[in-house]
């Protein structure tokens, strides 16, 4: 049985001893004394459960419990007094063992969504990536750049604009000799009928 479970069981037994107290029988614990003892037992248990390796609070609560026990009237039944003494001794043993243990550590992770906006001076495309809990790695590829040649509007130059390709034979491909050549224009032949 764990120290915490043993402590809880022991508190139950001690509380049961005090429940019958307060009657007119002079050998039982008077109500005025039973209430403070019950509170003392609970204070010891709380201090032990929250000690986290530091037992100063538990030791102080045990000392108060023993002081209240010692103040019980002399007429309290000796058997009841001995049972309470044994219970307080067990409470001390279990409480000091429990308070000496470190509390289980919990980790809280606060994740703030992260927004990344890559920019490129030659592109108007924007990519936004939002990452939320649970944290995961996100890789954002930057926008690809496309380079075109030609006119200001992009694409391929239209026929008759810009530079004209030179046809085979040095001409312009329209039946004229290329400037600076002595070739005569070719004559078109009629297809055979």
Short mmCIF file of C-alpha atoms in Angstrom, two decimals:
data_model
loop_
_atom_site.label_atom_id
_atom_site.label_comp_id
_atom_site.label_asym_id
_atom_site.label_seq_id
_atom_site.Cartn_x
_atom_site.Cartn_y
_atom_site.Cartn_z
CA UNK A 1 0.00 0.00 0.00
CA UNK A 2 1.39 3.42 -0.93
CA UNK A 3 2.12 6.01 1.76
CA UNK A 4 -0.78 8.15 0.54
CA UNK A 5 -3.24 5.25 0.71
CA UNK A 6 -1.96 4.19 4.14
CA UNK A 7 -2.29 7.75 5.39
CA UNK A 8 -5.88 7.95 4.13
CA UNK A 9 -6.76 4.65 5.82
CA UNK A 10 -5.17 5.79 9.06
CA UNK A 11 -7.12 9.05 8.97
CA UNK A 12 -10.30 7.03 8.58
CA UNK A 13 -9.51 4.98 11.68
CA UNK A 14 -8.63 8.05 13.74
CA UNK A 15 -11.79 9.82 12.61
CA UNK A 16 -13.86 6.79 13.58
CA UNK A 17 -12.38 6.92 17.08
CA UNK A 18 -13.48 10.51 17.43
CA UNK A 19 -17.01 10.00 16.07
CA UNK A 20 -18.21 8.35 19.28
CA UNK A 21 -16.81 11.14 21.36
CA UNK A 22 -18.76 13.98 22.87
CA UNK A 23 -21.31 11.96 24.78
CA UNK A 24 -22.05 12.51 28.42
CA UNK A 25 -19.85 9.53 29.34
CA UNK A 26 -16.81 11.07 31.08
CA UNK A 27 -14.46 8.39 29.73
CA UNK A 28 -14.86 9.52 26.10
CA UNK A 29 -13.24 12.55 24.49
CA UNK A 30 -15.37 15.69 24.98
CA UNK A 31 -16.71 17.31 21.79
CA UNK A 32 -14.69 20.45 22.45
CA UNK A 33 -11.51 18.35 22.24
CA UNK A 34 -12.57 15.94 19.47
CA UNK A 35 -13.14 18.69 16.85
CA UNK A 36 -9.64 20.18 17.10
CA UNK A 37 -8.05 16.70 16.97
CA UNK A 38 -10.01 15.88 13.79
CA UNK A 39 -8.82 19.16 12.23
CA UNK A 40 -5.26 18.36 13.34
CA UNK A 41 -5.37 14.95 11.58
CA UNK A 42 -6.57 16.58 8.35
CA UNK A 43 -3.88 19.28 8.60
CA UNK A 44 -1.17 16.62 8.97
CA UNK A 45 -2.50 14.74 5.94
CA UNK A 46 -2.65 17.90 3.80
CA UNK A 47 0.87 19.00 4.79
CA UNK A 48 2.24 15.52 4.04
CA UNK A 49 0.55 15.33 0.62
CA UNK A 50 1.88 18.73 -0.46
CA UNK A 51 5.34 18.50 1.17
CA UNK A 52 7.27 17.87 -2.05
CA UNK A 53 10.37 16.83 -0.13
CA UNK A 54 9.98 19.50 2.58
CA UNK A 55 8.51 18.17 5.84
CA UNK A 56 8.58 21.37 7.93
CA UNK A 57 4.82 21.92 7.53
CA UNK A 58 4.08 18.27 8.31
CA UNK A 59 6.25 18.35 11.45
CA UNK A 60 4.50 21.52 12.66
CA UNK A 61 1.07 19.92 12.12
CA UNK A 62 2.16 16.79 13.99
CA UNK A 63 3.44 18.92 16.91
CA UNK A 64 0.03 20.68 17.12
CA UNK A 65 -1.74 17.30 17.06
CA UNK A 66 0.42 16.02 19.93
CA UNK A 67 -0.20 19.21 21.89
CA UNK A 68 -3.99 18.82 21.50
CA UNK A 69 -3.72 15.12 22.42
CA UNK A 70 -1.73 15.95 25.57
CA UNK A 71 -4.38 18.49 26.59
CA UNK A 72 -7.13 15.82 26.73
CA UNK A 73 -8.79 15.58 30.15
CA UNK A 74 -7.30 13.01 32.56
CA UNK A 75 -10.67 11.22 32.79
CA UNK A 76 -10.53 9.95 29.15
CA UNK A 77 -10.48 6.14 29.06
CA UNK A 78 -6.89 4.81 29.13
CA UNK A 79 -7.62 2.28 26.34
CA UNK A 80 -9.01 5.05 24.11
CA UNK A 81 -6.05 7.24 24.98
CA UNK A 82 -3.58 4.42 24.10
CA UNK A 83 -5.37 3.74 20.77
CA UNK A 84 -5.19 7.44 19.88
CA UNK A 85 -1.50 7.55 20.86
CA UNK A 86 -0.75 4.58 18.54
CA UNK A 87 -2.79 6.19 15.77
CA UNK A 88 -0.91 9.50 16.09
CA UNK A 89 2.42 7.63 16.06
CA UNK A 90 1.40 5.80 12.86
CA UNK A 91 0.14 9.07 11.38
CA UNK A 92 3.54 10.65 12.10
CA UNK A 93 5.42 7.76 10.48
CA UNK A 94 3.32 7.70 7.29
CA UNK A 95 3.05 11.49 7.01
CA UNK A 96 6.83 12.01 7.31
CA UNK A 97 7.45 9.30 4.69
CA UNK A 98 4.93 10.93 2.32
CA UNK A 99 6.10 14.54 2.73
CA UNK A 100 9.72 13.52 2.05
CA UNK A 101 8.77 12.32 -1.45
CA UNK A 102 8.94 14.82 -4.30
CA UNK A 103 5.63 15.53 -5.99
CA UNK A 104 5.19 14.23 -9.51
CA UNK A 105 6.31 16.89 -11.95
CA UNK A 106 3.87 18.06 -14.57
CA UNK A 107 4.87 20.02 -17.61
CA UNK A 108 2.59 22.55 -19.17
CA UNK A 109 3.36 23.64 -22.68
CA UNK A 110 1.87 26.83 -23.99
CA UNK A 111 1.98 26.93 -27.75
CA UNK A 112 1.35 30.16 -29.57
CA UNK A 113 0.36 29.79 -33.22
CA UNK A 114 3.23 30.86 -35.43
CA UNK A 115 2.54 32.68 -38.68
CA UNK A 116 5.22 32.84 -41.37
CA UNK A 117 4.84 35.05 -44.45
CA UNK A 118 7.68 34.71 -46.99
CA UNK A 119 8.01 37.65 -49.40
CA UNK A 120 9.72 37.97 -52.76
CA UNK A 121 10.23 41.24 -54.64
CA UNK A 122 9.56 39.65 -58.06
CA UNK A 123 6.45 37.75 -57.08
CA UNK A 124 3.06 38.72 -55.72
CA UNK A 125 2.27 35.27 -54.34
CA UNK A 126 2.15 35.02 -50.52
CA UNK A 127 2.06 31.79 -48.57
CA UNK A 128 0.84 31.77 -44.96
CA UNK A 129 1.31 28.77 -42.68
CA UNK A 130 -0.34 28.60 -39.25
CA UNK A 131 0.81 25.96 -36.76
CA UNK A 132 -1.36 25.11 -33.73
CA UNK A 133 -1.20 22.62 -30.83
CA UNK A 134 0.11 19.94 -30.97
CA UNK A 135 3.33 21.45 -32.25
CA UNK A 136 4.46 19.97 -35.55
CA UNK A 137 7.19 20.94 -37.96
CA UNK A 138 5.94 22.71 -41.05
CA UNK A 139 8.19 23.44 -44.00
CA UNK A 140 7.03 26.20 -46.29
CA UNK A 141 8.50 26.26 -49.79
CA UNK A 142 9.11 29.79 -51.10
CA UNK A 143 7.22 30.69 -54.28
CA UNK A 144 9.05 29.63 -57.41
CA UNK A 145 10.26 32.35 -59.74
CA UNK A 146 9.64 32.11 -63.48
CA UNK A 147 11.88 34.14 -65.76
CA UNK A 148 10.69 34.86 -69.31
CA UNK A 149 12.41 36.58 -72.19
CA UNK A 150 10.85 38.63 -74.89
CA UNK A 151 8.68 41.69 -74.76
CA UNK A 152 7.62 43.48 -71.65
CA UNK A 153 4.45 41.35 -71.52
CA UNK A 154 6.36 38.04 -71.56
CA UNK A 155 5.84 35.11 -73.93
CA UNK A 156 7.30 34.69 -77.44
CA UNK A 157 7.73 37.59 -79.83
CA UNK A 158 4.98 37.88 -82.48
CA UNK A 159 5.94 37.56 -86.16
CA UNK A 160 6.99 40.84 -87.70
CA UNK A 161 8.12 42.39 -84.44
CA UNK A 162 11.54 42.54 -82.97
CA UNK A 163 14.36 40.74 -84.76
CA UNK A 164 13.51 38.74 -87.86
CA UNK A 165 15.25 35.40 -88.27
CA UNK A 166 17.54 35.07 -91.27
CA UNK A 167 16.29 32.50 -93.81
CA UNK A 168 18.62 29.95 -95.39
CA UNK A 169 20.63 31.50 -98.16
CA UNK A 170 20.96 34.79 -96.37
CA UNK A 171 17.58 36.23 -97.28
CA UNK A 172 14.80 37.42 -95.13
CA UNK A 173 12.52 34.62 -96.30
CA UNK A 174 10.16 36.95 -98.20
CA UNK A 175 11.68 36.74 -101.68
CA UNK A 176 14.32 39.43 -101.29
CA UNK A 177 18.02 39.12 -101.04
CA UNK A 178 19.52 39.88 -97.73
CA UNK A 179 20.98 43.36 -97.59
CA UNK A 180 24.54 43.38 -98.86
CA UNK A 181 24.21 40.16 -100.95
CA UNK A 182 24.13 39.79 -104.72
CA UNK A 183 21.66 36.98 -104.89
CA UNK A 184 18.64 37.54 -107.05
CA UNK A 185 15.28 36.80 -105.66
CA UNK A 186 14.07 33.30 -106.26
CA UNK A 187 11.15 32.90 -108.61
CA UNK A 188 8.26 30.85 -107.65
CA UNK A 189 7.57 27.83 -109.79
CA UNK A 190 4.14 26.88 -110.88
CA UNK A 191 3.13 23.50 -109.73
CA UNK A 192 2.76 20.92 -112.47
CA UNK A 193 -0.74 20.20 -113.70
#
